[in-house]
Amino acid sequence: MPDTMIELGTKPSPEAEGSLELDKLAAALAKAQSEIEGAVKDKSNPAFRSKYADLGAVWDAIREPLTKNQLSVVQFPRRTATGVAVRTMLLHSSGQWLAGEMEVPCSKQDAHGVGSATTYARRFSQIGRAHV
């Protein structure tokens, strides 16, 4: 691994990594998370008779607090053998960063199945999760 990265957690994992220094990112994230309110659950899931926050609502909930605290999020989806993986990076204006990856299986191997799995992975990977 390059010397600018560390692996996080107790077991080595290429899915969780970050910059060597995290003090500025950690402080900014703590401030942002104190400002993040729950995402609006305005979509209905008839199969479970429940409401949920879609990806747009999650972004709406986190965009301003992250930006105000010099944080940004980028996501990179990719296909896997069984579904879709999304790598999410949390970046701070100082250059410090954290990254992780989440994989979601595809219910169907067509455009709808891949799109749905990608959206789920992106929504569930959002920083702070905005109480989805």
Coordinates of C-alpha atoms in Angstrom, one line a residue:
M1 CA 0.0 0.0 0.0
P2 CA 1.2 3.6 -0.6
D3 CA 2.5 5.3 2.5
T4 CA -0.2 7.9 2.4
M5 CA -2.9 5.4 3.3
I6 CA -3.9 3.4 6.4
E7 CA -6.2 0.5 6.7
L8 CA -8.9 1.0 9.3
G9 CA -10.3 -1.6 11.7
T10 CA -8.9 -4.7 13.3
K11 CA -8.4 -6.8 10.2
P12 CA -6.8 -5.7 7.0
S13 CA -9.4 -4.7 4.4
P14 CA -8.9 -3.0 1.0
E15 CA -12.4 -1.6 1.4
A16 CA -11.7 0.7 4.4
E17 CA -8.8 3.1 4.2
G18 CA -7.9 6.7 4.7
S19 CA -5.1 9.3 4.9
L20 CA -2.4 9.0 7.5
E21 CA -3.7 12.1 9.3
L22 CA -7.5 12.4 10.1
D23 CA -7.6 15.2 12.7
K24 CA -9.0 17.9 10.4
L25 CA -11.4 15.6 8.7
A26 CA -12.6 14.1 12.0
A27 CA -13.3 17.6 13.5
A28 CA -15.1 18.7 10.4
L29 CA -17.2 15.5 10.3
A30 CA -18.1 15.9 13.9
K31 CA -19.4 19.4 13.2
A32 CA -21.2 18.3 10.1
Q33 CA -22.9 15.4 11.8
S34 CA -24.2 17.7 14.6
E35 CA -25.9 19.7 11.8
I36 CA -27.3 16.8 9.8
E37 CA -31.0 16.3 10.3
G38 CA -33.0 13.3 9.2
A39 CA -33.7 12.9 5.5
V40 CA -37.3 13.3 4.5
K41 CA -39.0 9.9 4.1
D42 CA -41.4 10.9 1.4
K43 CA -41.3 7.7 -0.7
S44 CA -43.5 4.6 -0.1
N45 CA -42.5 1.0 -0.2
P46 CA -45.7 -1.0 -0.7
A47 CA -44.0 -4.3 -0.2
F48 CA -43.1 -3.4 3.4
R49 CA -45.8 -0.8 3.9
S50 CA -43.2 1.7 4.9
K51 CA -41.8 5.1 4.0
Y52 CA -38.2 5.7 3.0
A53 CA -35.9 8.5 2.0
D54 CA -34.7 8.3 -1.6
L55 CA -31.2 9.2 -2.7
G56 CA -32.2 12.8 -3.5
A57 CA -33.6 13.3 0.0
V58 CA -30.4 11.9 1.6
W59 CA -28.3 14.3 -0.5
D60 CA -30.6 17.2 0.4
A61 CA -30.1 16.3 4.1
I62 CA -26.3 16.2 4.0
R63 CA -25.2 18.6 1.2
E64 CA -25.2 21.9 3.2
P65 CA -23.7 20.6 6.5
L66 CA -20.9 18.8 4.6
T67 CA -20.2 21.8 2.3
K68 CA -20.2 24.2 5.2
N69 CA -17.6 22.1 6.9
Q70 CA -15.4 21.8 3.9
L71 CA -16.3 18.1 3.3
S72 CA -17.3 16.5 0.0
V73 CA -18.4 13.0 -1.0
V74 CA -17.6 11.2 -4.3
Q75 CA -18.9 7.7 -5.2
F76 CA -17.7 5.2 -7.8
P77 CA -20.0 2.4 -8.7
R78 CA -18.7 -0.8 -10.4
R79 CA -20.2 -4.2 -11.3
T80 CA -19.2 -7.3 -9.4
A81 CA -19.8 -10.9 -10.1
T82 CA -23.1 -10.9 -8.1
G83 CA -24.1 -7.2 -8.0
V84 CA -22.8 -3.7 -7.7
A85 CA -20.2 -2.2 -5.4
V86 CA -20.0 1.5 -4.6
R87 CA -16.8 3.0 -3.3
T88 CA -17.6 6.2 -1.3
M89 CA -14.9 8.7 -0.4
L90 CA -15.2 11.4 2.2
L91 CA -12.8 14.3 1.3
H92 CA -11.8 17.3 3.4
S93 CA -10.4 20.5 1.9
S94 CA -7.1 19.7 3.8
G95 CA -6.6 16.7 1.6
Q96 CA -7.5 14.2 4.3
W97 CA -9.9 11.4 3.3
L98 CA -11.6 8.2 4.3
A99 CA -13.0 5.6 1.9
G100 CA -15.1 2.5 2.1
E101 CA -16.9 0.2 -0.2
M102 CA -20.3 -1.5 0.0
E103 CA -21.6 -4.2 -2.2
V104 CA -25.3 -4.9 -2.9
P105 CA -26.5 -8.0 -4.8
C106 CA -28.6 -7.5 -8.0
S107 CA -32.0 -9.0 -7.9
K108 CA -32.0 -9.1 -11.7
Q109 CA -29.0 -8.9 -14.1
D110 CA -30.7 -6.2 -16.3
A111 CA -30.5 -2.4 -16.4
H112 CA -33.3 -2.1 -13.8
G113 CA -31.7 -4.6 -11.4
V114 CA -28.2 -3.0 -11.7
G115 CA -29.7 0.5 -11.4
S116 CA -31.6 -0.4 -8.3
A117 CA -28.7 -2.1 -6.6
T118 CA -26.5 0.9 -7.4
T119 CA -29.0 3.4 -5.9
Y120 CA -29.3 1.3 -2.8
A121 CA -25.6 1.1 -2.4
R122 CA -25.1 4.8 -2.9
R123 CA -28.0 5.7 -0.5
F124 CA -26.8 3.3 2.2
S125 CA -23.2 4.5 1.9
Q126 CA -23.9 8.2 2.5
I127 CA -21.8 9.7 5.2
G128 CA -23.9 10.0 8.4
R129 CA -26.6 8.1 6.6
A130 CA -28.9 11.1 7.3
H131 CA -31.2 8.7 9.3
V132 CA -32.5 6.9 6.2

